[in-house]
Amino acid sequence: MAVLVFAESLTGSIKKIAQEAVAYGYQAAQAMGTECIALTIGQADGAGDLGLYGAAKVYNVDASNDFDAQVYASILGQAANKFGADLIVFAHSSSGKSLAGRLAARFDAALVTAATSIPTVADGGLHISKGVFSGKAFATYALKTDKKVVTIAGNTFRPTEVGAAVAIESVSLDAATGRIKVKEVNTVTGAVPLPEAELVVSAGRGMKGPENWGIIEELAGTLGAATACSRPVADVHWRPHHEHVGQTGVAIRPTLYFAIGISGAIQHLAGVNQSKVIVVINKDPEAPFFKAADYGVVGDLFDVVPKLNAALAKFKANN
Amino acid sequence: MKLLVCVSQTPDTTAKIKFTADNSQFDKNGVQFIMNPYDEWYALVRALELKEQVGGTVTLLHVGPKENEAVIRKGLAIGADNAIRIDAEAKSSLFVAKQIAEYAKTEGFDLLFFGKETIDYNGSEVPAMVSEYLDLPFVSYGIEMSVEGTTATVQRDIEGGKEVLTVDTPFVLSCAKGMAEQRIPNMRGIMMAKRKPIKVVPAVEAAVGAELVGYAYPPEKGDVKLIDADNMDELVQLLHNEAKVI
Ligand SMILES: Cc1cc2nc3c(=O)[nH]c(=O)nc-3n(C[C@H](O)[C@H](O)[C@H](O)COP(=O)(O)OP(=O)(O)OC[C@H]3O[C@@H](n4cnc5c(N)ncnc54)[C@H](O)[C@@H]3O)c2cc1C
C-alpha cells in the first residue's frame, strides 16, 4: 500500500503545485495509514525538499523533460504497480489532467479531478469531494476500485513542513520514446502563473481601454499579485487571452481576488467564486458582483484604484 | 482525413442548479441543455476547417439517450457530415470514454477532437482516457494547429506559457480557446441537418469508476462589507487584520 504523487517540474525545477500535491498525498497517506511516495521524471531541481512536505521517499526516473502524456502515463503506471500504490495523486495542471485520465483508463480506476477534500476512509474505499457546476455545488464520490486517481485543486492544500529533505533515489522504469516532439516551451519568466497565484488583481470593461491598465499593473506590482481580466477584455485583445478568467477561461482559487470594473456575470463568477476573499470595486452599487463579494467599494475605479495603491504601498512600507 | 468530434451536453451556463430532495441527484427539471461550448466552438469548428483544407469527413459522436438528439442535430447543422449516438446514459467519464474507444478502435480515424473540458464538471477527463484506451498520443489544451500531410504542429496552453509540438496522425486532441471561431448554423445547415444520418450504436459493458455519493451546496456568503472610497486605509487594515490575506 502507498500513495504515489507525481511531482511535476517545469523547465527542470519542481513546481509549487507539486509541493501542494505532496502535501495532499501526505495527508491522504495519514488517513489511509500508509506512506506518501513522490515520483519525479527527468530533471527536477528541488525534488529533495519534497521530503519537507511529507514525501517519505522521492524517486526519479531518468527520462526526457519533454512532456508526452503517453510516455509519462506508461512510466507512472509502472511505478504505481511497482510501489503498490492504491492512490495516485496529480496536480490539477495541464500535465496532471492529461495524465490522470490516462492512468484511470489504464487501471479502470475511479478518478476525481480538482478535489477539494482530503480523502476519508469509508465504504471500503475513499470518499473525496470536488466543486461542480462552476462552484455552485460540491459533489462527493466514493472511490472503491483497487487503484484510485485524484487531481487536486490548486491553492487549496498548503504545503506545510512536516518532515525533512530526503535523498533522491533513482528508479529504472521503461521509458519508451514518444511520438510527440516538443519544439518550444515559452513561459513568462518572473511572473507567477495565474492559476498558481495567491493574490490576483483583475479588471474588466469598466477600464474603458487597454491604455488605462497602468493603474492595474501598479496595484498588482505593489501587492506582488498576478493580473487577470474578464472575457470581453481578452476578446478585444486589450489583454492577453491567458489572463481571461471565468467559465470559458481559467478557473482560479486565489486567497485574494480584486474585481475592478467587472460586473460579475455568472460566467465570470464561475471561474473566481472559490477565491477565499473577494474585493469588488465598481461605480454601480447594483453590480451583481457585490453579492459575491466580501468587501466592496462603490466608486469610480480611476479614483479608487490609485488611492488603494497608495494605501497599500504605505502598509507595505510599514510591515 | 477521417475526423471524429466527440460532443457532450451541459446545462446552459445560466441554469439554476438544484438537486433532488435528498441531494443524491441533479434535478434536470426545467434545465436547458446545450452543446458543451468547448466541443462546439473549438473542437467541431476546427475539425470542419481541417476537412475544408484537406477533404474527408467529420463524424460527430455523442454518448447519451435519444432525448439528447437536439445537441447532435445542432452539430450536424453547423456542418458535421454524419453522427453516431451511443445509446446509454453518460454514467461517468470512464464509462463514456470506454464507449467512444470501443467504437473508434476499428474505424481508423486520423484525428479525434474533444473540447478541453465540460463546463459543468470541468474534469478534462474523457479525452485523456480515450487516448489511453486507444494507446494514442494525447495533445491537450491545443490553441492553434496546422496540418501538413500527416504531421500536425500544435501550440498548447501550459501554466504560465505555451508549448509548441509536432505529432503524426492518428492522435487525440483537446481544444481550448483560440483553436477556432464559433460558427452559427444557418438556415440551410439546419434544413440539411434534418436529413443527415444519426447512427445509433448500442453501448458496451464498462466500468463506471467513481460513484456519486451526493451533492451539497456551498456555504452562503455573508453580506458584503462596504468601505468608503475615501478610506482605503480601512480596506487595507481589514484585509490585513480581519481577512488576514495580506
Ligand atoms: C457561454 C458564455 C461564456 C462566458 N464565459 C465568460 C468567462 O469565462 N469570463 C468572463 O469574464 N465572461 C464570460 N462571459 C461573458 C459574461 O457574460 C459577461 O459578458 C462578462 O463577464 C462581462 O465583462 P465585464 O464585467 O468586464 O463587462 P461589463 O459587464 O460591461 O461590466 C463592466 C463593469 O464595469 C463597471 N464600470 C464601468 N466604468 C467604471 C468606472 N469608471 N469605475 C468603476 N466601475 C466601472 C460597470 O458598472 C460594470 O459593472 C461568457 C458569456 C457566455 C454567454
XYZ file of C-alpha atoms and ligand atoms in Angstrom:
618
model
C 0.000 0.000 0.000
C 1.172 3.537 -0.747
C 0.123 6.935 -2.007
C 2.058 7.820 -5.148
C 2.383 11.509 -6.040
C 3.557 12.696 -9.435
C 5.699 15.749 -8.599
C 5.874 17.664 -11.848
C 8.565 20.048 -12.910
C 8.685 22.876 -15.401
C 11.896 23.644 -17.264
C 13.772 21.343 -14.893
C 12.526 22.623 -11.499
C 9.865 21.303 -9.145
C 6.680 23.365 -9.345
C 4.787 24.856 -6.405
C 1.746 22.765 -7.325
C 3.928 19.667 -6.962
C 4.575 20.664 -3.342
C 0.819 21.044 -2.861
C 0.287 17.586 -4.387
C 2.818 16.103 -1.965
C 1.160 17.898 0.982
C -2.133 16.334 -0.138
C -0.545 12.914 -0.650
C 0.904 13.082 2.853
C -2.449 13.875 4.458
C -4.156 11.183 2.383
C -1.500 8.677 3.441
C -2.070 9.614 7.094
C -5.800 8.982 6.685
C -5.138 5.665 4.936
C -2.409 4.521 7.304
C 0.315 4.307 4.699
C 3.172 6.397 3.320
C 3.495 9.006 0.617
C 5.998 8.481 -2.195
C 6.850 11.176 -4.741
C 7.943 10.410 -8.285
C 9.761 12.896 -10.499
C 10.570 12.492 -14.173
C 13.647 13.971 -15.839
C 15.491 16.934 -14.375
C 13.665 18.054 -11.206
C 15.685 20.585 -9.216
C 14.442 20.945 -5.655
C 12.931 17.437 -5.534
C 14.700 16.519 -2.279
C 12.732 19.267 -0.499
C 9.527 17.357 -1.176
C 10.516 15.432 1.966
C 9.745 18.592 3.927
C 6.125 18.440 2.853
C 5.650 14.788 3.658
C 7.220 12.591 0.967
C 8.783 9.605 2.762
C 10.718 8.807 -0.407
C 11.435 10.725 -3.581
C 12.205 8.750 -6.729
C 13.463 9.989 -10.041
C 13.064 8.346 -13.428
C 15.680 9.238 -15.984
C 13.633 10.357 -18.977
C 13.090 13.403 -21.142
C 11.559 16.545 -19.629
C 9.569 16.973 -22.838
C 6.027 16.199 -21.804
C 4.310 13.368 -23.654
C 1.221 12.090 -21.846
C 1.503 8.640 -23.439
C 5.094 8.138 -22.248
C 4.581 9.679 -18.810
C 1.403 7.661 -18.220
C 3.304 4.483 -19.022
C 6.062 5.412 -16.560
C 3.541 6.270 -13.844
C 1.586 3.083 -14.488
C 4.736 1.016 -13.992
C 5.601 2.979 -10.848
C 2.093 2.514 -9.434
C 2.445 -1.237 -9.852
C 5.997 -1.382 -8.548
C 5.203 0.594 -5.377
C 1.771 -0.970 -4.878
C 0.078 2.434 -4.972
C -3.637 2.472 -4.179
C -3.957 6.213 -4.670
C -2.170 8.207 -7.364
C -2.140 11.984 -6.882
C -1.648 14.698 -9.524
C -1.854 18.477 -9.527
C -4.851 19.773 -11.488
C -2.485 21.239 -14.077
C -2.226 20.821 -17.829
C 0.085 17.820 -17.370
C -1.682 16.450 -14.289
C -5.059 16.464 -16.009
C -3.640 14.873 -19.149
C -2.131 12.047 -17.099
C -4.859 11.414 -14.526
C -7.398 10.376 -17.158
C -4.855 8.096 -18.829
C -3.994 6.403 -15.532
C -7.672 5.980 -14.675
C -8.268 4.294 -18.042
C -5.134 2.168 -17.709
C -6.368 0.681 -14.419
C -10.132 1.159 -14.954
C -9.738 3.184 -11.782
C -12.062 5.640 -10.067
C -10.996 9.228 -10.741
C -11.876 12.535 -9.104
C -10.459 15.716 -10.647
C -9.888 19.068 -8.897
C -10.534 17.532 -5.487
C -11.217 19.966 -2.676
C -11.133 17.480 0.236
C -8.609 15.132 1.790
C -9.822 11.539 1.298
C -11.735 9.952 4.152
C -11.810 6.187 4.505
C -15.412 4.987 4.016
C -17.498 2.334 2.229
C -14.467 0.065 1.882
C -12.815 2.788 -0.198
C -12.290 6.540 -0.118
C -14.650 9.499 -0.194
C -13.428 12.617 -1.989
C -15.297 15.872 -2.802
C -14.954 18.406 -5.592
C -16.679 21.579 -6.806
C -19.163 21.064 -9.660
C -21.467 23.242 -11.768
C -18.973 26.100 -11.758
C -18.683 26.299 -7.999
C -22.459 26.305 -7.481
C -22.264 22.944 -5.660
C -19.978 20.253 -4.300
C -20.200 16.562 -5.131
C -18.804 13.718 -3.041
C -17.660 10.493 -4.681
C -16.889 7.010 -3.396
C -13.744 5.513 -4.933
C -13.780 1.763 -4.475
C -11.529 0.419 -7.237
C -8.162 -1.174 -6.326
C -6.277 1.809 -7.652
C -7.702 5.314 -7.379
C -6.648 8.525 -9.088
C -7.103 12.128 -7.995
C -6.064 15.583 -9.192
C -6.156 18.309 -6.570
C -7.497 21.847 -6.894
C -4.728 24.455 -6.808
C -4.156 26.862 -3.906
C -6.245 24.621 -1.677
C -3.819 22.357 0.171
C -0.961 24.432 1.532
C 2.418 22.738 1.801
C 3.464 22.814 5.455
C 6.696 21.412 6.810
C 6.147 18.011 8.385
C 9.472 16.318 7.692
C 12.987 16.750 6.409
C 14.545 16.895 2.975
C 15.336 13.432 1.586
C 17.899 11.977 -0.804
C 16.591 11.257 -4.275
C 16.665 7.602 -5.298
C 16.700 6.728 -8.928
C 14.361 4.066 -10.173
C 14.681 2.488 -13.536
C 11.468 2.087 -15.476
C 10.912 1.564 -19.147
C 10.618 4.961 -20.823
C 9.667 4.337 -24.432
C 10.257 7.081 -26.973
C 7.084 9.007 -27.536
C 5.512 10.224 -30.732
C 5.237 13.840 -29.612
C 8.181 16.104 -30.353
C 8.289 19.216 -28.201
C 9.755 22.082 -30.226
C 9.490 25.015 -27.830
C 8.413 25.813 -24.305
C 7.785 29.516 -23.747
C 6.985 30.549 -20.221
C 6.520 34.043 -18.915
C 9.648 34.437 -16.825
C 9.465 36.048 -13.414
C 5.682 36.309 -13.272
C 3.629 33.895 -11.148
C 1.385 31.824 -13.432
C -2.192 32.958 -12.863
C -3.555 29.543 -11.775
C -0.939 29.383 -9.013
C -1.170 32.992 -7.826
C -2.308 33.664 -4.243
C -3.179 37.287 -4.991
C -4.917 38.370 -8.189
C -5.875 41.817 -9.476
C -8.483 41.516 -12.213
C -10.120 44.186 -14.327
C -12.943 44.376 -16.861
C -14.659 46.533 -19.395
C -15.011 49.329 -16.854
C -11.361 50.142 -17.683
C -12.524 51.728 -20.973
C -9.375 50.819 -22.928
C -6.036 48.987 -22.810
C -4.137 52.260 -22.364
C -5.609 52.582 -18.854
C -4.140 49.342 -17.474
C -1.192 51.130 -15.863
C -3.084 51.585 -12.573
C -3.932 47.867 -12.521
C -0.335 46.855 -13.110
C 0.840 49.249 -10.426
C -1.607 47.818 -7.918
C -0.543 44.272 -8.848
C 3.092 45.324 -8.527
C 2.570 46.767 -5.051
C 0.835 43.594 -3.918
C 3.045 41.128 -5.774
C -0.130 39.881 -7.456
C -0.852 38.330 -10.849
C -3.170 40.170 -13.260
C -6.357 38.772 -14.769
C -9.282 40.068 -16.807
C -12.866 39.404 -17.875
C -13.622 37.700 -21.146
C -14.728 40.693 -23.281
C -11.447 42.379 -22.414
C -9.453 39.411 -23.742
C -11.788 39.034 -26.732
C -10.976 42.546 -27.971
C -7.271 41.991 -27.196
C -6.981 44.659 -24.507
C -5.267 41.917 -22.520
C -3.651 38.568 -23.468
C -6.084 35.668 -23.538
C -4.219 33.697 -20.845
C -5.463 36.352 -18.375
C -9.120 35.567 -19.137
C -10.793 34.038 -16.083
C -14.248 32.508 -15.858
C -16.259 29.622 -17.088
C -14.619 29.648 -20.517
C -11.251 30.889 -19.275
C -9.019 29.909 -16.385
C -10.659 28.917 -13.098
C -8.688 30.200 -10.130
C -8.773 29.939 -6.342
C -6.542 32.705 -5.006
C -6.695 33.859 -1.390
C -7.487 37.405 -2.530
C -9.245 38.466 -5.735
C -9.737 42.130 -6.677
C -12.502 42.631 -9.277
C -12.198 46.105 -10.742
C -14.773 47.388 -13.253
C -16.204 43.879 -13.716
C -19.984 43.475 -13.476
C -19.933 39.927 -12.038
C -21.777 37.962 -14.712
C -22.493 34.388 -13.723
C -19.962 33.074 -16.257
C -17.258 35.276 -14.793
C -18.109 34.277 -11.223
C -17.859 30.625 -12.233
C -14.100 30.969 -12.537
C -13.443 33.023 -9.423
C -16.140 32.274 -6.839
C -13.884 29.844 -4.999
C -11.468 32.639 -4.107
C -11.080 32.958 -0.348
C -11.703 36.722 -0.204
C -13.210 38.875 -2.965
C -12.942 42.674 -3.118
C -15.123 44.468 -5.682
C -14.569 47.994 -6.940
C -17.437 49.213 -9.141
C -19.219 52.504 -9.654
C -22.597 50.779 -9.914
C -23.918 49.827 -6.453
C -26.285 47.384 -8.179
C -23.462 45.459 -9.924
C -24.142 41.735 -9.308
C -20.536 41.207 -8.207
C -21.254 42.873 -4.847
C -23.444 39.878 -3.948
C -20.439 37.571 -4.290
C -18.008 39.952 -2.567
C -16.593 40.075 0.938
C -15.550 43.716 0.679
C -16.820 46.341 -1.721
C -16.033 49.891 -2.724
C -18.676 51.808 -4.669
C -16.846 54.400 -6.703
C -15.057 55.351 -9.897
C -12.162 52.969 -10.347
C -9.971 55.707 -11.817
C -10.288 57.470 -8.473
C -10.345 54.433 -6.141
C -7.531 52.297 -7.551
C -4.741 54.922 -7.190
C -5.926 55.623 -3.633
C -5.933 51.928 -2.820
C -2.480 51.576 -4.318
C -1.169 54.437 -2.167
C -2.719 52.924 0.980
C -1.190 49.529 0.179
C 2.222 50.991 -0.564
C 2.131 52.754 2.834
C 1.087 49.492 4.516
C 3.861 47.549 2.772
C 6.452 50.117 3.778
C 5.455 49.747 7.461
C 5.124 45.962 7.591
C -8.939 12.721 -43.482
C -11.345 10.819 -41.319
C -12.165 13.084 -38.397
C -14.131 12.341 -35.231
C -15.563 15.014 -32.945
C -16.895 13.900 -29.566
C -19.501 16.199 -28.059
C -21.274 16.256 -24.739
C -24.118 18.326 -23.396
C -24.110 20.510 -20.313
C -26.669 22.644 -18.504
C -26.950 26.115 -20.031
C -24.446 28.457 -18.395
C -27.160 30.428 -16.596
C -29.139 27.363 -15.454
C -30.216 27.277 -11.843
C -28.567 24.270 -10.247
C -30.780 22.201 -7.941
C -30.811 18.657 -6.631
C -33.450 16.124 -5.682
C -34.732 16.315 -2.092
C -32.056 14.010 -0.646
C -29.268 15.745 -2.637
C -28.475 12.446 -4.326
C -29.188 13.533 -7.910
C -29.039 16.551 -10.170
C -32.597 17.764 -10.808
C -32.924 18.187 -14.582
C -36.422 19.669 -14.354
C -36.617 22.957 -16.217
C -32.903 22.889 -17.095
C -31.999 23.826 -20.650
C -29.133 21.746 -22.069
C -26.656 22.996 -24.631
C -23.731 21.510 -26.511
C -20.647 21.926 -24.348
C -19.147 25.220 -25.625
C -15.577 23.883 -25.947
C -16.828 20.996 -28.062
C -18.955 23.256 -30.244
C -16.865 26.390 -30.662
C -13.409 24.888 -30.891
C -13.339 21.111 -31.472
C -16.132 20.881 -34.035
C -15.225 24.043 -35.929
C -11.522 23.156 -36.116
C -12.450 19.721 -37.490
C -14.643 21.361 -40.128
C -11.837 23.745 -41.085
C -9.446 20.826 -41.455
C -11.918 18.992 -43.666
C -12.279 22.148 -45.777
C -8.492 22.218 -46.126
C -7.708 18.572 -46.888
C -11.049 16.886 -47.616
C -12.581 13.947 -45.800
C -15.443 13.507 -43.374
C -16.378 14.893 -39.988
C -18.271 12.432 -37.797
C -19.939 13.644 -34.617
C -20.148 11.243 -31.690
C -22.335 11.603 -28.620
C -22.894 9.165 -25.775
C -26.401 9.725 -24.449
C -30.085 8.797 -24.671
C -32.409 9.716 -27.541
C -33.671 12.833 -25.746
C -30.227 14.408 -26.310
C -30.528 14.330 -30.097
C -31.098 18.112 -30.314
C -27.423 18.570 -29.493
C -26.428 16.173 -32.277
C -28.714 17.949 -34.778
C -27.081 21.241 -33.883
C -23.654 19.774 -34.586
C -24.900 18.479 -37.926
C -26.381 21.922 -38.690
C -23.014 23.529 -38.002
C -21.528 21.188 -40.598
C -20.677 17.661 -39.418
C -21.371 15.059 -42.136
C -22.893 12.336 -40.026
C -23.345 11.332 -36.423
C -23.113 8.386 -34.084
C -25.142 8.210 -30.907
C -24.091 5.551 -28.442
C -27.287 4.701 -26.702
C -26.626 4.943 -22.941
C -26.802 7.402 -20.079
C -23.394 9.031 -19.697
C -22.829 7.418 -16.300
C -19.297 8.652 -15.733
C -16.290 9.861 -17.666
C -14.706 6.399 -17.556
C -17.877 4.801 -18.887
C -18.194 7.380 -21.688
C -14.524 7.100 -22.655
C -14.808 3.326 -22.953
C -17.839 3.668 -25.249
C -16.005 6.113 -27.500
C -12.846 3.996 -27.592
C -14.741 0.792 -28.376
C -16.473 2.496 -31.274
C -13.397 4.296 -32.596
C -10.912 1.427 -32.375
C -11.967 -0.203 -35.633
C -12.915 2.972 -37.528
C -9.439 4.252 -38.366
C -9.964 7.931 -37.518
C -6.965 10.161 -38.263
C -7.768 12.683 -35.583
C -10.110 12.617 -32.593
C -11.262 16.084 -31.462
C -12.580 16.939 -27.994
C -13.290 20.168 -26.119
C -10.746 20.791 -23.376
C -13.333 20.145 -20.651
C -17.056 20.333 -19.968
C -18.289 23.471 -18.254
C -20.304 21.596 -15.596
C -17.720 19.186 -14.156
C -14.556 20.740 -15.633
C -12.766 17.431 -15.362
C -10.867 17.237 -18.667
C -11.160 13.509 -18.147
C -12.662 11.852 -21.225
C -10.105 12.745 -23.949
C -7.190 11.559 -21.813
C -8.998 8.298 -21.084
C -9.879 7.682 -24.736
C -6.269 8.228 -25.774
C -5.133 5.658 -23.207
C -7.751 3.092 -24.219
C -6.679 3.516 -27.854
C -2.962 3.824 -26.998
C -2.697 7.063 -28.976
C -0.714 10.246 -28.303
C -2.733 12.907 -26.481
C -2.304 16.604 -27.161
C -4.269 18.585 -24.579
C -5.328 22.260 -24.467
C -4.483 22.941 -28.102
C -4.957 26.597 -29.038
C -3.597 26.508 -32.598
C -2.918 23.741 -35.091
C -1.571 23.472 -38.602
C -1.587 20.210 -40.527
C 0.792 19.290 -43.311
C 0.361 15.788 -44.749
C 0.132 13.516 -41.724
C 2.040 15.841 -39.382
C 0.355 18.356 -37.120
C 2.075 21.263 -35.392
C 0.132 22.246 -32.303
C 0.512 25.103 -29.899
C -0.862 24.256 -26.465
C -1.516 26.134 -23.251
C 0.587 25.220 -20.249
C 0.602 27.034 -16.901
C 2.081 30.453 -17.426
C 3.046 29.865 -21.044
C 2.811 27.905 -24.236
C 4.339 24.807 -25.762
C 4.791 24.007 -29.436
C 4.973 20.384 -30.560
C 4.640 18.194 -33.596
C 2.886 14.852 -33.796
C 1.857 12.474 -36.560
C -1.712 11.270 -37.005
C -3.530 9.443 -35.561
C -3.796 11.261 -32.235
C -6.278 12.696 -29.750
C -6.600 16.475 -29.467
C -8.407 18.549 -26.842
C -9.244 22.085 -27.928
C -9.212 25.350 -25.968
C -9.989 28.945 -26.855
C -8.022 30.110 -29.892
C -8.320 26.834 -31.811
C -11.219 28.183 -33.933
C -14.020 30.737 -34.028
C -17.600 29.854 -33.173
C -19.870 29.212 -36.196
C -23.573 29.933 -36.038
C -25.659 27.394 -38.007
C -27.566 28.977 -40.904
C -30.992 28.047 -42.273
C -29.534 25.812 -44.969
C -27.415 23.978 -42.425
C -30.422 23.445 -40.182
C -32.519 22.090 -43.081
C -29.713 19.804 -44.252
C -29.130 18.522 -40.731
C -32.602 17.027 -40.719
C -31.593 14.655 -43.498
C -28.156 13.703 -42.245
C -27.915 10.227 -40.734
C -27.620 9.585 -36.999
C -26.496 6.017 -36.444
C -27.492 4.553 -33.087
C -24.955 2.132 -31.632
C -25.625 0.001 -28.552
C -23.428 0.583 -25.512
C -20.822 -1.921 -24.320
C -20.289 -3.091 -20.745
C -17.875 -0.762 -18.999
C -16.554 0.168 -15.588
C -18.041 3.281 -14.015
C -15.168 4.290 -11.727
C -16.031 6.884 -9.085
C -19.569 6.561 -7.698
C -21.519 9.651 -6.767
C -22.450 9.765 -3.086
C -24.299 13.073 -3.071
C -24.272 16.816 -3.628
C -24.047 19.737 -1.239
C -24.478 23.471 -1.674
C -21.556 25.713 -0.772
C -21.911 27.774 2.409
C -23.787 31.064 1.847
C -21.616 34.123 1.505
C -22.196 36.710 4.235
C -23.150 40.259 3.262
C -20.588 42.423 1.549
C -18.854 44.957 3.792
C -18.828 48.325 2.023
C -15.892 50.662 2.521
C -15.933 54.352 1.655
C -13.928 55.224 -1.455
C -12.038 57.843 0.527
C -10.981 55.404 3.191
C -8.668 52.915 1.501
C -6.537 52.636 4.658
C -9.526 50.970 6.288
C -9.804 48.454 3.439
C -6.107 47.620 3.766
C -6.484 47.156 7.534
C -9.498 44.872 7.066
C -7.617 42.756 4.534
C -4.701 42.527 6.936
C -6.366 42.131 10.357
C -9.782 40.673 9.612
C -9.409 38.650 6.398
C -5.689 38.014 7.019
C -4.918 37.767 3.313
C -2.205 40.408 3.071
C -21.257 30.937 -22.768
C -20.634 32.142 -22.165
C -19.422 32.029 -21.532
C -18.818 33.148 -20.941
N -17.622 32.989 -20.295
C -17.082 34.065 -19.651
C -15.859 33.930 -18.920
O -15.247 32.855 -18.876
N -15.360 35.011 -18.281
C -15.982 36.241 -18.307
O -15.477 37.176 -17.689
N -17.112 36.395 -19.017
C -17.681 35.341 -19.690
N -18.811 35.522 -20.412
C -19.315 36.899 -20.582
C -20.109 37.398 -19.391
O -21.466 37.012 -19.550
C -20.042 38.932 -19.295
O -20.492 39.487 -20.515
C -18.651 39.473 -18.999
O -18.084 38.822 -17.883
C -18.712 40.957 -18.740
O -17.428 41.504 -18.609
P -17.184 42.805 -17.753
O -17.715 42.605 -16.401
O -15.763 43.169 -17.904
O -18.011 43.912 -18.562
P -19.401 44.591 -18.242
O -20.447 43.615 -17.962
O -19.605 45.588 -19.312
O -19.131 45.333 -16.871
C -18.329 46.452 -16.708
C -18.495 46.901 -15.265
O -17.618 47.990 -15.030
C -18.287 48.947 -14.243
N -17.666 50.246 -14.525
C -17.676 50.958 -15.688
N -16.952 52.088 -15.570
C -16.470 52.087 -14.300
C -15.665 53.009 -13.569
N -15.184 54.126 -14.114
N -15.377 52.708 -12.288
C -15.848 51.558 -11.701
N -16.613 50.669 -12.356
C -16.918 50.928 -13.643
C -19.734 48.873 -14.667
O -20.577 49.375 -13.636
C -19.905 47.384 -14.932
O -20.355 46.727 -13.760
C -19.435 34.424 -21.008
C -20.664 34.540 -21.662
C -21.275 33.431 -22.234
C -22.589 33.599 -22.910
